Short mmCIF file of C-alpha atoms and ligand atoms in Angstrom, two decimals:
data_model
loop_
_atom_site.label_atom_id
_atom_site.label_comp_id
_atom_site.label_asym_id
_atom_site.label_seq_id
_atom_site.Cartn_x
_atom_site.Cartn_y
_atom_site.Cartn_z
CA UNK A 1 119.53 141.73 180.97
CA UNK A 2 116.67 142.67 183.30
CA UNK A 3 113.16 143.15 182.01
CA UNK A 4 111.99 146.75 181.54
CA UNK A 5 109.46 148.02 184.09
CA UNK A 6 105.83 147.88 183.09
CA UNK A 7 103.98 151.14 182.72
CA UNK A 8 100.53 152.12 181.46
CA UNK A 9 99.10 154.86 179.24
CA UNK A 10 97.63 157.97 180.84
CA UNK A 11 94.45 157.15 182.78
CA UNK A 12 94.45 153.54 181.57
CA UNK A 13 91.19 151.68 182.05
CA UNK A 14 90.46 148.17 180.88
CA UNK A 15 87.90 148.95 178.19
CA UNK A 16 86.95 145.33 177.47
CA UNK A 17 83.87 144.42 179.48
CA UNK A 18 83.80 140.63 179.14
CA UNK A 19 80.38 140.25 180.75
CA UNK A 20 78.85 142.82 178.42
CA UNK A 21 80.31 141.23 175.29
CA UNK A 22 79.42 137.75 176.53
CA UNK A 23 75.82 138.90 177.04
CA UNK A 24 75.75 140.35 173.53
CA UNK A 25 76.97 137.08 172.04
CA UNK A 26 74.48 135.07 174.09
CA UNK A 27 71.65 137.35 172.96
CA UNK A 28 72.45 137.28 169.23
CA UNK A 29 69.39 136.81 167.09
CA UNK A 30 68.52 137.52 163.53
CA UNK A 31 66.72 140.78 162.78
CA UNK A 32 66.66 141.31 158.99
CA UNK A 33 65.22 144.84 159.17
CA UNK A 34 67.94 146.03 161.53
CA UNK A 35 70.66 144.22 159.57
CA UNK A 36 69.59 146.05 156.39
CA UNK A 37 69.54 149.41 158.21
CA UNK A 38 73.04 148.77 159.50
CA UNK A 39 74.28 147.71 156.06
CA UNK A 40 72.96 151.02 154.72
CA UNK A 41 74.93 152.86 157.41
CA UNK A 42 78.11 151.00 156.46
CA UNK A 43 77.63 151.79 152.80
CA UNK A 44 77.62 155.40 153.91
CA UNK A 45 81.10 154.77 155.30
CA UNK A 46 80.11 155.27 158.90
CA UNK A 47 81.97 153.13 161.47
CA UNK A 48 79.58 150.87 163.35
CA UNK A 49 78.97 150.79 167.08
CA UNK A 50 79.63 147.48 168.87
CA UNK A 51 75.89 146.77 169.17
CA UNK A 52 75.52 147.23 165.42
CA UNK A 53 78.35 144.82 164.68
CA UNK A 54 76.60 142.38 167.04
CA UNK A 55 73.40 142.72 165.01
CA UNK A 56 75.34 141.72 161.88
CA UNK A 57 76.79 138.74 163.75
CA UNK A 58 73.21 137.72 164.58
CA UNK A 59 72.44 137.11 160.90
CA UNK A 60 72.63 133.38 160.23
CA UNK A 61 70.16 132.57 157.46
CA UNK A 62 72.03 131.99 154.19
CA UNK A 63 70.06 134.72 152.38
CA UNK A 64 70.82 137.41 154.95
CA UNK A 65 74.47 136.36 155.24
CA UNK A 66 74.66 136.61 151.45
CA UNK A 67 73.36 140.21 151.72
CA UNK A 68 76.21 140.94 154.16
CA UNK A 69 78.71 139.37 151.74
CA UNK A 70 77.27 141.38 148.85
CA UNK A 71 77.48 144.61 150.86
CA UNK A 72 81.11 143.92 151.83
CA UNK A 73 81.94 143.22 148.18
CA UNK A 74 80.29 146.43 147.09
CA UNK A 75 81.89 148.53 149.79
CA UNK A 76 85.24 147.13 148.76
CA UNK A 77 84.63 147.75 145.06
CA UNK A 78 83.03 151.17 145.14
CA UNK A 79 84.86 152.72 148.00
CA UNK A 80 88.16 150.99 148.20
CA UNK A 81 89.08 150.24 144.62
CA UNK A 82 90.78 147.10 143.35
CA UNK A 83 94.27 147.45 144.81
CA UNK A 84 95.91 144.85 147.02
CA UNK A 85 99.04 145.91 148.89
CA UNK A 86 101.73 143.24 149.09
CA UNK A 87 104.28 142.64 151.82
CA UNK A 88 106.43 139.87 153.31
CA UNK A 89 107.11 138.91 156.92
CA UNK A 90 110.71 138.57 158.01
CA UNK A 91 111.27 136.62 161.23
CA UNK A 92 114.30 138.09 163.00
CA UNK A 93 114.45 135.87 166.06
CA UNK A 94 112.43 133.13 167.76
CA UNK A 95 113.84 133.16 171.27
CA UNK A 96 110.96 133.77 173.62
CA UNK A 97 110.37 134.15 177.35
CA UNK A 98 106.64 133.53 177.02
CA UNK A 99 104.75 130.30 176.90
CA UNK A 100 101.74 130.90 174.66
CA UNK A 101 100.07 127.51 174.27
CA UNK A 102 99.39 127.93 170.54
CA UNK A 103 102.87 129.00 169.44
CA UNK A 104 105.78 126.95 168.13
CA UNK A 105 108.20 129.47 169.69
CA UNK A 106 107.00 129.15 173.29
CA UNK A 107 109.76 128.79 175.83
CA UNK A 108 108.95 125.32 177.18
CA UNK A 109 109.14 123.78 173.72
CA UNK A 110 112.65 122.38 173.88
CA UNK A 111 112.63 120.90 170.38
CA UNK A 112 112.24 124.23 168.57
CA UNK A 113 115.39 125.26 166.74
CA UNK A 114 116.15 128.75 168.08
CA UNK A 115 117.89 131.43 166.15
CA UNK A 116 118.36 135.18 165.91
CA UNK A 117 119.56 136.55 162.59
CA UNK A 118 122.95 138.23 162.73
CA UNK A 119 123.24 141.60 160.98
CA UNK A 120 124.88 139.84 158.08
CA UNK A 121 122.09 137.28 157.87
CA UNK A 122 119.48 140.03 158.01
CA UNK A 123 121.19 141.72 155.08
CA UNK A 124 121.19 138.41 153.17
CA UNK A 125 117.49 137.83 153.83
CA UNK A 126 116.55 141.37 152.85
CA UNK A 127 118.65 141.10 149.70
CA UNK A 128 116.82 137.90 148.76
CA UNK A 129 113.46 139.59 149.42
CA UNK A 130 114.44 142.62 147.36
CA UNK A 131 115.59 140.33 144.54
CA UNK A 132 112.09 138.84 144.51
CA UNK A 133 110.65 142.36 144.18
CA UNK A 134 109.47 143.12 147.71
CA UNK A 135 109.28 146.71 148.94
CA UNK A 136 107.39 146.33 152.22
CA UNK A 137 108.33 144.08 155.14
CA UNK A 138 107.01 143.30 158.57
CA UNK A 139 109.73 142.25 161.00
CA UNK A 140 108.61 139.65 163.53
CA UNK A 141 110.24 138.98 166.90
CA UNK A 142 109.66 136.62 169.80
CA UNK A 143 109.67 138.36 173.19
CA UNK A 144 113.10 138.24 174.75
CA UNK A 145 115.42 140.64 176.58
CA UNK A 146 117.83 140.29 173.63
CA UNK A 147 115.16 141.88 171.42
CA UNK A 148 115.42 145.24 173.15
CA UNK A 149 114.03 148.41 171.56
CA UNK A 150 117.61 149.31 170.57
CA UNK A 151 118.04 145.92 168.87
CA UNK A 152 114.72 146.27 167.05
CA UNK A 153 115.61 149.83 165.95
CA UNK A 154 119.07 148.75 164.74
CA UNK A 155 117.50 145.90 162.76
CA UNK A 156 115.07 148.33 161.13
CA UNK A 157 117.95 150.61 160.12
CA UNK A 158 119.85 147.67 158.70
CA UNK A 159 116.82 146.64 156.64
CA UNK A 160 116.37 150.15 155.22
CA UNK A 161 120.06 150.32 154.31
CA UNK A 162 120.06 147.25 152.04
CA UNK A 163 120.11 147.98 148.29
CA UNK A 164 120.12 145.34 145.61
CA UNK A 165 119.78 145.40 141.83
CA UNK A 166 118.06 148.15 139.93
CA UNK A 167 115.28 149.14 142.30
CA UNK A 168 115.89 146.81 145.23
CA UNK A 169 115.11 148.64 148.45
CA UNK A 170 112.70 148.23 151.32
CA UNK A 171 110.56 151.33 151.55
CA UNK A 172 108.43 150.49 154.53
CA UNK A 173 109.25 148.40 157.58
CA UNK A 174 106.45 147.42 159.96
CA UNK A 175 106.91 145.62 163.25
CA UNK A 176 105.15 142.75 165.01
CA UNK A 177 106.71 142.41 168.42
CA UNK A 178 105.89 142.45 172.10
CA UNK A 179 104.37 145.58 173.65
CA UNK A 180 107.04 147.98 174.95
CA UNK A 181 107.01 150.81 177.44
CA UNK A 182 106.96 154.43 176.21
CA UNK A 183 110.73 154.78 175.97
CA UNK A 184 110.91 151.56 174.01
CA UNK A 185 108.24 152.63 171.54
CA UNK A 186 110.00 156.00 171.11
CA UNK A 187 113.32 154.32 170.32
CA UNK A 188 111.72 151.99 167.77
CA UNK A 189 109.68 154.80 166.20
CA UNK A 190 112.83 156.86 165.65
CA UNK A 191 114.19 154.16 163.36
CA UNK A 192 111.43 155.03 160.88
CA UNK A 193 108.90 152.23 161.26
CA UNK A 194 105.46 152.21 159.70
CA UNK A 195 102.88 150.20 161.63
CA UNK A 196 103.50 148.64 165.06
CA UNK A 197 101.33 145.54 165.30
CA UNK A 198 100.30 143.90 168.55
CA UNK A 199 97.65 141.19 168.51
CA UNK A 200 95.64 140.78 171.68
CA UNK A 201 95.27 137.12 170.62
CA UNK A 202 92.00 136.79 172.55
CA UNK A 203 89.96 139.57 174.13
CA UNK A 204 88.29 137.01 176.43
CA UNK A 205 90.11 137.20 179.76
CA UNK A 206 89.54 133.63 180.91
CA UNK A 207 90.78 132.26 177.60
CA UNK A 208 93.69 134.69 177.68
CA UNK A 209 94.68 133.39 181.11
CA UNK A 210 94.37 129.78 179.98
CA UNK A 211 96.75 130.36 177.05
CA UNK A 212 99.28 132.73 178.60
CA UNK A 213 100.62 131.58 181.98
CA UNK A 214 100.34 134.31 184.63
CA UNK A 215 104.02 134.13 185.54
CA UNK A 216 105.10 135.11 182.02
CA UNK A 217 105.39 138.65 180.73
CA UNK A 218 102.64 138.13 178.18
CA UNK A 219 100.43 136.72 180.96
CA UNK A 220 99.43 140.31 181.83
CA UNK A 221 96.29 140.93 179.74
CA UNK A 222 95.95 144.60 180.68
CA UNK A 223 99.57 145.45 179.83
CA UNK A 224 99.11 143.96 176.37
CA UNK A 225 95.69 145.56 175.84
CA UNK A 226 97.21 148.93 176.69
CA UNK A 227 100.23 148.38 174.42
CA UNK A 228 99.08 150.38 171.42
CA UNK A 229 97.74 153.21 173.60
CA UNK A 230 101.24 153.56 175.07
CA UNK A 231 102.63 153.33 171.55
CA UNK A 232 100.39 156.16 170.41
CA UNK A 233 101.32 158.34 173.37
CA UNK A 234 104.98 157.70 172.55
CA UNK A 235 104.52 158.88 168.97
CA UNK A 236 103.70 155.68 167.07
CA UNK A 237 100.47 156.82 165.44
CA UNK A 238 100.22 153.89 163.09
CA UNK A 239 98.83 150.92 164.96
CA UNK A 240 97.81 147.40 163.97
CA UNK A 241 95.48 145.33 166.13
CA UNK A 242 94.51 141.68 165.73
CA UNK A 243 93.07 138.57 167.30
CA UNK A 244 94.10 134.96 166.85
CA UNK A 245 90.93 133.20 165.74
CA UNK A 246 90.45 129.72 167.15
CA UNK A 247 91.17 130.41 170.81
CA UNK A 248 87.63 131.46 171.71
CA UNK A 249 84.21 132.18 170.14
CA UNK A 250 84.97 134.16 166.96
CA UNK A 251 81.97 136.42 167.50
CA UNK A 252 83.36 137.54 170.87
CA UNK A 253 86.70 138.32 169.21
CA UNK A 254 85.06 140.37 166.45
CA UNK A 255 83.29 142.45 169.10
CA UNK A 256 86.58 142.76 171.00
CA UNK A 257 88.36 144.05 167.89
CA UNK A 258 85.62 146.57 167.16
CA UNK A 259 85.64 147.73 170.80
CA UNK A 260 89.43 148.17 170.68
CA UNK A 261 89.19 150.05 167.41
CA UNK A 262 86.50 152.42 168.74
CA UNK A 263 88.52 152.93 171.93
CA UNK A 264 91.61 154.08 170.01
CA UNK A 265 89.47 156.26 167.75
CA UNK A 266 87.67 157.90 170.68
CA UNK A 267 90.71 158.35 172.86
CA UNK A 268 93.26 159.48 170.30
CA UNK A 269 91.17 160.52 167.30
CA UNK A 270 92.96 157.84 165.24
CA UNK A 271 91.69 154.32 164.82
CA UNK A 272 93.96 151.38 164.05
CA UNK A 273 95.60 151.47 160.65
CA UNK A 274 95.07 147.75 160.20
CA UNK A 275 93.21 144.81 161.68
CA UNK A 276 94.56 141.27 161.35
CA UNK A 277 92.47 138.15 161.88
CA UNK A 278 94.86 135.19 161.74
CA UNK A 279 93.24 131.79 162.04
CA UNK A 280 95.08 129.27 164.16
CA UNK A 281 97.39 127.01 162.19
CA UNK A 282 99.03 123.69 163.08
CA UNK A 283 102.40 124.26 164.70
CA UNK A 284 105.24 122.09 165.90
CA UNK A 285 104.54 120.87 169.45
CA UNK A 286 101.13 122.55 169.62
CA UNK A 287 97.86 120.83 170.41
CA UNK A 288 95.20 123.18 171.63
CA UNK A 289 92.16 121.38 170.30
CA UNK A 290 89.50 122.39 167.85
CA UNK A 291 86.76 123.66 170.18
CA UNK A 292 86.73 127.14 168.70
CA UNK A 293 87.92 126.29 165.21
CA UNK A 294 86.51 128.85 162.77
CA UNK A 295 85.04 127.24 159.64
CA UNK A 296 85.73 128.73 156.21
CA UNK A 297 82.15 129.96 156.06
CA UNK A 298 82.36 131.71 159.42
CA UNK A 299 85.76 133.09 158.44
CA UNK A 300 84.12 134.75 155.45
CA UNK A 301 81.38 136.10 157.69
CA UNK A 302 83.89 137.58 160.11
CA UNK A 303 85.89 139.30 157.38
CA UNK A 304 82.76 140.71 155.71
CA UNK A 305 81.40 141.94 159.05
CA UNK A 306 84.72 143.55 159.96
CA UNK A 307 84.80 145.27 156.57
CA UNK A 308 81.36 146.75 157.20
CA UNK A 309 82.15 147.68 160.83
CA UNK A 310 85.42 149.57 160.34
CA UNK A 311 85.31 151.22 156.93
CA UNK A 312 88.48 153.28 157.50
CA UNK A 313 90.70 150.41 158.52
CA UNK A 314 92.92 148.24 156.34
CA UNK A 315 92.31 144.50 156.64
CA UNK A 316 95.28 142.12 156.48
CA UNK A 317 94.96 138.48 155.49
CA UNK A 318 98.11 136.40 155.77
CA UNK A 319 99.48 133.31 154.09
CA UNK A 320 98.19 131.28 157.03
CA UNK A 321 95.19 130.92 154.73
CA UNK A 322 95.30 128.74 151.63
CA UNK A 323 95.40 130.26 148.15
CA UNK A 324 91.77 129.15 147.62
CA UNK A 325 90.45 130.89 150.72
CA UNK A 326 92.52 133.97 150.01
CA UNK A 327 90.97 134.16 146.54
CA UNK A 328 87.46 134.11 147.98
CA UNK A 329 88.00 136.41 150.91
CA UNK A 330 89.89 139.08 148.98
CA UNK A 331 86.67 140.35 147.49
CA UNK A 332 85.19 141.10 150.91
CA UNK A 333 87.52 143.99 151.44
CA UNK A 334 90.95 142.73 152.35
CA UNK A 335 93.49 145.44 151.54
CA UNK A 336 96.85 143.79 152.26
CA UNK A 337 98.26 140.29 151.87
CA UNK A 338 101.73 138.80 152.27
CA UNK A 339 103.18 136.84 149.37
CA UNK A 340 106.15 134.58 148.74
CA UNK A 341 106.16 134.08 152.52
CA UNK A 342 108.70 132.01 154.45
CA UNK A 343 108.40 131.82 158.21
CA UNK A 344 111.50 129.77 158.71
CA UNK A 345 114.36 131.78 160.21
CA UNK A 346 116.70 132.63 157.30
CA UNK A 347 114.30 130.83 154.94
CA UNK A 348 114.36 133.39 152.12
CA UNK A 349 117.82 132.26 151.07
CA UNK A 350 116.86 128.56 150.96
CA UNK A 351 116.96 127.06 147.51
CA UNK A 352 113.70 125.16 147.79
CA UNK A 353 111.36 127.95 148.73
CA UNK A 354 108.25 125.78 149.01
CA UNK A 355 109.74 123.58 151.73
CA UNK A 356 108.49 124.03 155.30
CA UNK A 357 110.48 122.98 158.35
CA UNK A 358 108.13 123.17 161.30
CA UNK A 359 110.80 123.02 163.98
CA UNK A 360 112.15 126.32 162.72
CA UNK A 361 108.77 127.95 162.17
CA UNK A 362 106.14 129.51 164.34
CA UNK A 363 103.35 127.69 162.52
CA UNK A 364 102.61 126.15 159.15
CA UNK A 365 101.44 128.42 156.35
CA UNK A 366 98.63 127.62 153.91
CA UNK A 367 99.70 129.60 150.85
CA UNK A 368 103.19 128.78 149.64
CA UNK A 369 102.99 130.46 146.23
CA UNK A 370 105.82 132.74 145.12
CA UNK A 371 105.42 136.50 144.92
CA UNK A 372 105.39 136.29 141.13
CA UNK A 373 102.65 133.62 141.05
CA UNK A 374 100.56 135.65 143.51
CA UNK A 375 100.98 138.82 141.47
CA UNK A 376 100.05 137.06 138.25
CA UNK A 377 96.91 135.63 139.79
CA UNK A 378 95.91 138.97 141.28
CA UNK A 379 96.22 140.55 137.84
CA UNK A 380 94.26 137.73 136.23
CA UNK A 381 91.43 138.28 138.69
CA UNK A 382 91.37 142.04 138.21
CA UNK A 383 93.29 143.27 141.28
CA UNK A 384 96.13 145.76 141.02
CA UNK A 385 99.04 144.47 143.13
CA UNK A 386 100.57 147.49 144.85
CA UNK A 387 103.85 148.18 146.60
CA UNK A 388 102.92 151.80 147.18
CA UNK A 389 104.49 153.51 150.20
CA UNK A 390 103.85 157.05 149.09
CA UNK A 391 101.53 158.39 151.82
CA UNK A 392 103.81 157.17 154.52
CA UNK A 393 106.90 158.66 152.88
CA UNK A 394 105.21 161.98 152.15
CA UNK A 395 103.96 162.20 155.72
CA UNK A 396 100.34 161.69 154.69
CA UNK A 397 99.56 159.61 157.75
CA UNK A 398 96.11 158.22 158.38
CA UNK A 399 95.98 157.35 154.70
CA UNK A 400 93.23 154.82 155.11
CA UNK A 401 91.07 157.55 156.48
CA UNK A 402 91.94 159.77 153.53
CA UNK A 403 91.28 157.03 151.05
CA UNK A 404 87.70 156.94 152.17
CA UNK A 405 87.04 160.43 153.31
CA UNK A 406 88.60 162.57 150.59
CA UNK A 407 86.63 162.33 147.35
CA UNK A 408 88.85 161.25 144.50
CA UNK A 409 91.81 160.32 146.72
CA UNK A 410 91.92 156.72 145.51
CA UNK A 411 91.66 157.73 141.85
CA UNK A 412 94.26 160.48 142.16
CA UNK A 413 96.82 158.81 144.38
CA UNK A 414 96.27 155.17 145.29
CA UNK A 415 95.47 153.70 141.88
CA UNK A 416 98.18 155.65 140.00
CA UNK A 417 100.77 154.73 142.62
CA UNK A 418 99.71 151.10 142.55
CA UNK A 419 100.17 151.07 138.77
CA UNK A 420 103.59 152.74 138.95
CA UNK A 421 104.87 150.32 141.57
CA UNK A 422 103.46 147.37 139.63
CA UNK A 423 105.20 148.60 136.49
CA UNK A 424 108.49 148.74 138.38
CA UNK A 425 107.96 145.18 139.52
CA UNK A 426 107.18 144.04 135.99
CA UNK A 427 110.29 145.69 134.58
CA UNK A 428 112.70 144.44 137.21
CA UNK A 429 111.43 141.17 138.67
CA UNK A 430 108.51 139.57 136.82
CA UNK A 431 108.66 136.24 134.99
CA UNK A 432 108.00 136.44 131.24
CA UNK A 433 104.47 135.18 131.76
CA UNK A 434 103.65 137.79 134.40
CA UNK A 435 105.33 140.53 132.39
CA UNK A 436 103.22 139.73 129.36
CA UNK A 437 99.84 139.88 131.03
CA UNK A 438 101.00 142.62 133.41
CA UNK A 439 101.93 145.14 130.73
CA UNK A 440 98.54 144.87 129.09
CA UNK A 441 96.83 145.09 132.47
CA UNK A 442 98.73 148.25 133.42
CA UNK A 443 97.76 149.85 130.11
CA UNK A 444 94.09 148.84 130.49
CA UNK A 445 93.89 150.08 134.09
CA UNK A 446 95.60 153.36 133.19
CA UNK A 447 93.07 153.90 130.42
CA UNK A 448 90.33 153.66 133.08
CA UNK A 449 91.65 156.67 135.06
CA UNK A 450 88.85 159.22 134.72
CA UNK A 451 90.70 162.49 135.17
CA UNK A 452 92.47 163.17 131.83
CA UNK A 453 95.27 165.21 133.44
CA UNK A 454 96.02 162.50 135.98
CA UNK A 455 95.87 159.87 133.25
CA UNK A 456 98.40 161.76 131.14
CA UNK A 457 100.65 162.14 134.17
CA UNK A 458 100.52 158.41 134.84
CA UNK A 459 101.25 157.64 131.19
CA UNK A 460 104.24 159.96 131.25
CA UNK A 461 105.62 158.28 134.36
CA UNK A 462 105.01 154.80 133.01
CA UNK A 463 107.03 155.80 129.97
CA UNK A 464 109.84 157.05 132.22
CA UNK A 465 109.86 153.70 134.03
CA UNK A 466 109.70 151.62 130.85
CA UNK A 467 111.95 153.59 128.52
CA UNK A 468 114.22 155.68 130.70
CA UNK A 469 114.79 153.26 133.56
CA UNK A 470 113.44 155.70 136.17
CA UNK A 471 112.34 154.19 139.46
CA UNK A 472 110.46 155.13 142.63
CA UNK A 473 108.05 157.57 140.99
CA UNK A 474 104.91 158.41 142.93
CA UNK A 475 102.22 160.99 143.54
N1 LIG B 501 106.12 137.54 170.11
C1 LIG B 501 105.35 138.64 169.71
C2 LIG B 501 103.97 138.57 170.27
O1 LIG B 501 103.58 137.52 170.75
O2 LIG B 501 103.28 139.58 170.21
C3 LIG B 501 105.33 138.69 168.22
C4 LIG B 501 104.28 138.02 167.55
S1 LIG B 501 104.22 136.38 167.15
C5 LIG B 501 105.84 135.97 166.61
C6 LIG B 501 103.10 136.74 165.79
C7 LIG B 501 101.68 136.30 165.96
O3 LIG B 501 101.55 135.01 165.42
C8 LIG B 501 101.12 136.18 167.34
O4 LIG B 501 100.70 137.42 167.83
C9 LIG B 501 99.98 135.19 167.14
O5 LIG B 501 98.76 135.86 166.93
C10 LIG B 501 100.34 134.46 165.88
N2 LIG B 501 100.47 133.01 166.09
C11 LIG B 501 101.12 132.38 167.07
N3 LIG B 501 100.95 131.04 166.96
C12 LIG B 501 100.15 130.82 165.88
C13 LIG B 501 99.60 129.66 165.25
N4 LIG B 501 99.81 128.45 165.74
N5 LIG B 501 98.81 129.83 164.17
C14 LIG B 501 98.58 131.05 163.67
N6 LIG B 501 99.07 132.19 164.21
C15 LIG B 501 99.85 132.08 165.31
FE1 LIG B 502 106.53 134.11 172.12
FE2 LIG B 502 104.92 135.59 170.61
FE3 LIG B 502 105.03 132.93 170.32
FE4 LIG B 502 103.92 133.94 172.47
S1 LIG B 502 103.19 134.22 170.34
S2 LIG B 502 105.38 132.24 172.45
S3 LIG B 502 105.17 135.74 172.82
S4 LIG B 502 106.63 134.36 169.90
#
């Protein structure tokens, strides 16, 4: 199969000015007065300009950094509520024509065990995920001619078609795959995907070139940078951006992400739906050194600063991070996490789910807890685990914007839907221990709903789920 021709979005310009960002990073210095002014702007839910994000990055004294942490916590609590959306990644195939230095799937790594799930295997994996209680998946693909837009779209349809048990169905399928051309994005969009994620990996061109050989398809920085603009023009209005932290100076990458986010917002009137900030993990056959390793402390700074910079954007933290770090960073405004994750191809049907086999994985994960353990801990720490897919299914796109911008939206829609989907999980999938604490938690959180009419509506639906076996109820 030949590779599809490369094309660019209308009037494409490379909007990342490396020299300008480099100069900003070099000139970072602490200015407490400005930092406090900028924090006040964030608390007003205004997206920050790149220079303002840079000013937050300039804060290094522990007291001022603590003020940034406190602001991120407050923004999360007051504006965003206490829901955490849960999903699982499903690796469909690890054949790859690229040679990214950091990745266990890169083509020159001969020892990697390669595999593409057959339709039957996909059904088996999805069934296993549904039997754990999952409702939202992200399908992950290497880049390979076999993973054509048609193949991706067919896989999405297969995933949506799988039903298992009482309420087992996948209600939202997101994609993490290589950038396509417009026709490709259109074909994939038609299969009913949610978010299309493409990580730039590093916004720093020299580092990009050092990690992605020029003679590979991914070696073209501009084509990748333009990927989500093409996606938007082809009708995919739900975009996820990200950078792989550990390749270059984390502060440069944060400024790159904010620049990309502002670019999409300015050009299309819609910012990214989500930002991901994976930290580099050990991987089979990978040794890229520790020069730009991001410490746990700096990781917390980057998440808090992103939270304050892009108030309308969901933040995704994956199981690359350990359970301990996830616990700490959640409070800074993360809105989605994966749980019960297996990266191994066909790993969800393995008996020993905590086992990791690096030769079959892209990298090693840090949090190997089950979905049920993760849910129980979220509840114990006061978060409402949510499988809600309502906005997307009702065509309320740009929901993150609405969550913030429409007064009462969270209270009227997000929290009730989170509680209803949690109740479904408790009824159909939870362990006895999780069920016990979960039922009380759902009742307590429902009692906190301010609007009496909405509260009564939620109570009525909870009763339908508990006593009448109804499922998939949402507002
Ligand atoms: N092949 C597609 C691509 O490169 O865009 C799909 C994505 S790849 C399977 C998913 C993401 O995993 C990459 O975009 C990269 O950011 C991340 N990744 C690769 N190697 C990693 C590692 N060693 N540690 C953590 N994340 C890694
Ligand atoms: Fe292939 Fe993606 Fe891994 Fe690069 S990051 S080698 S493109 S799977």
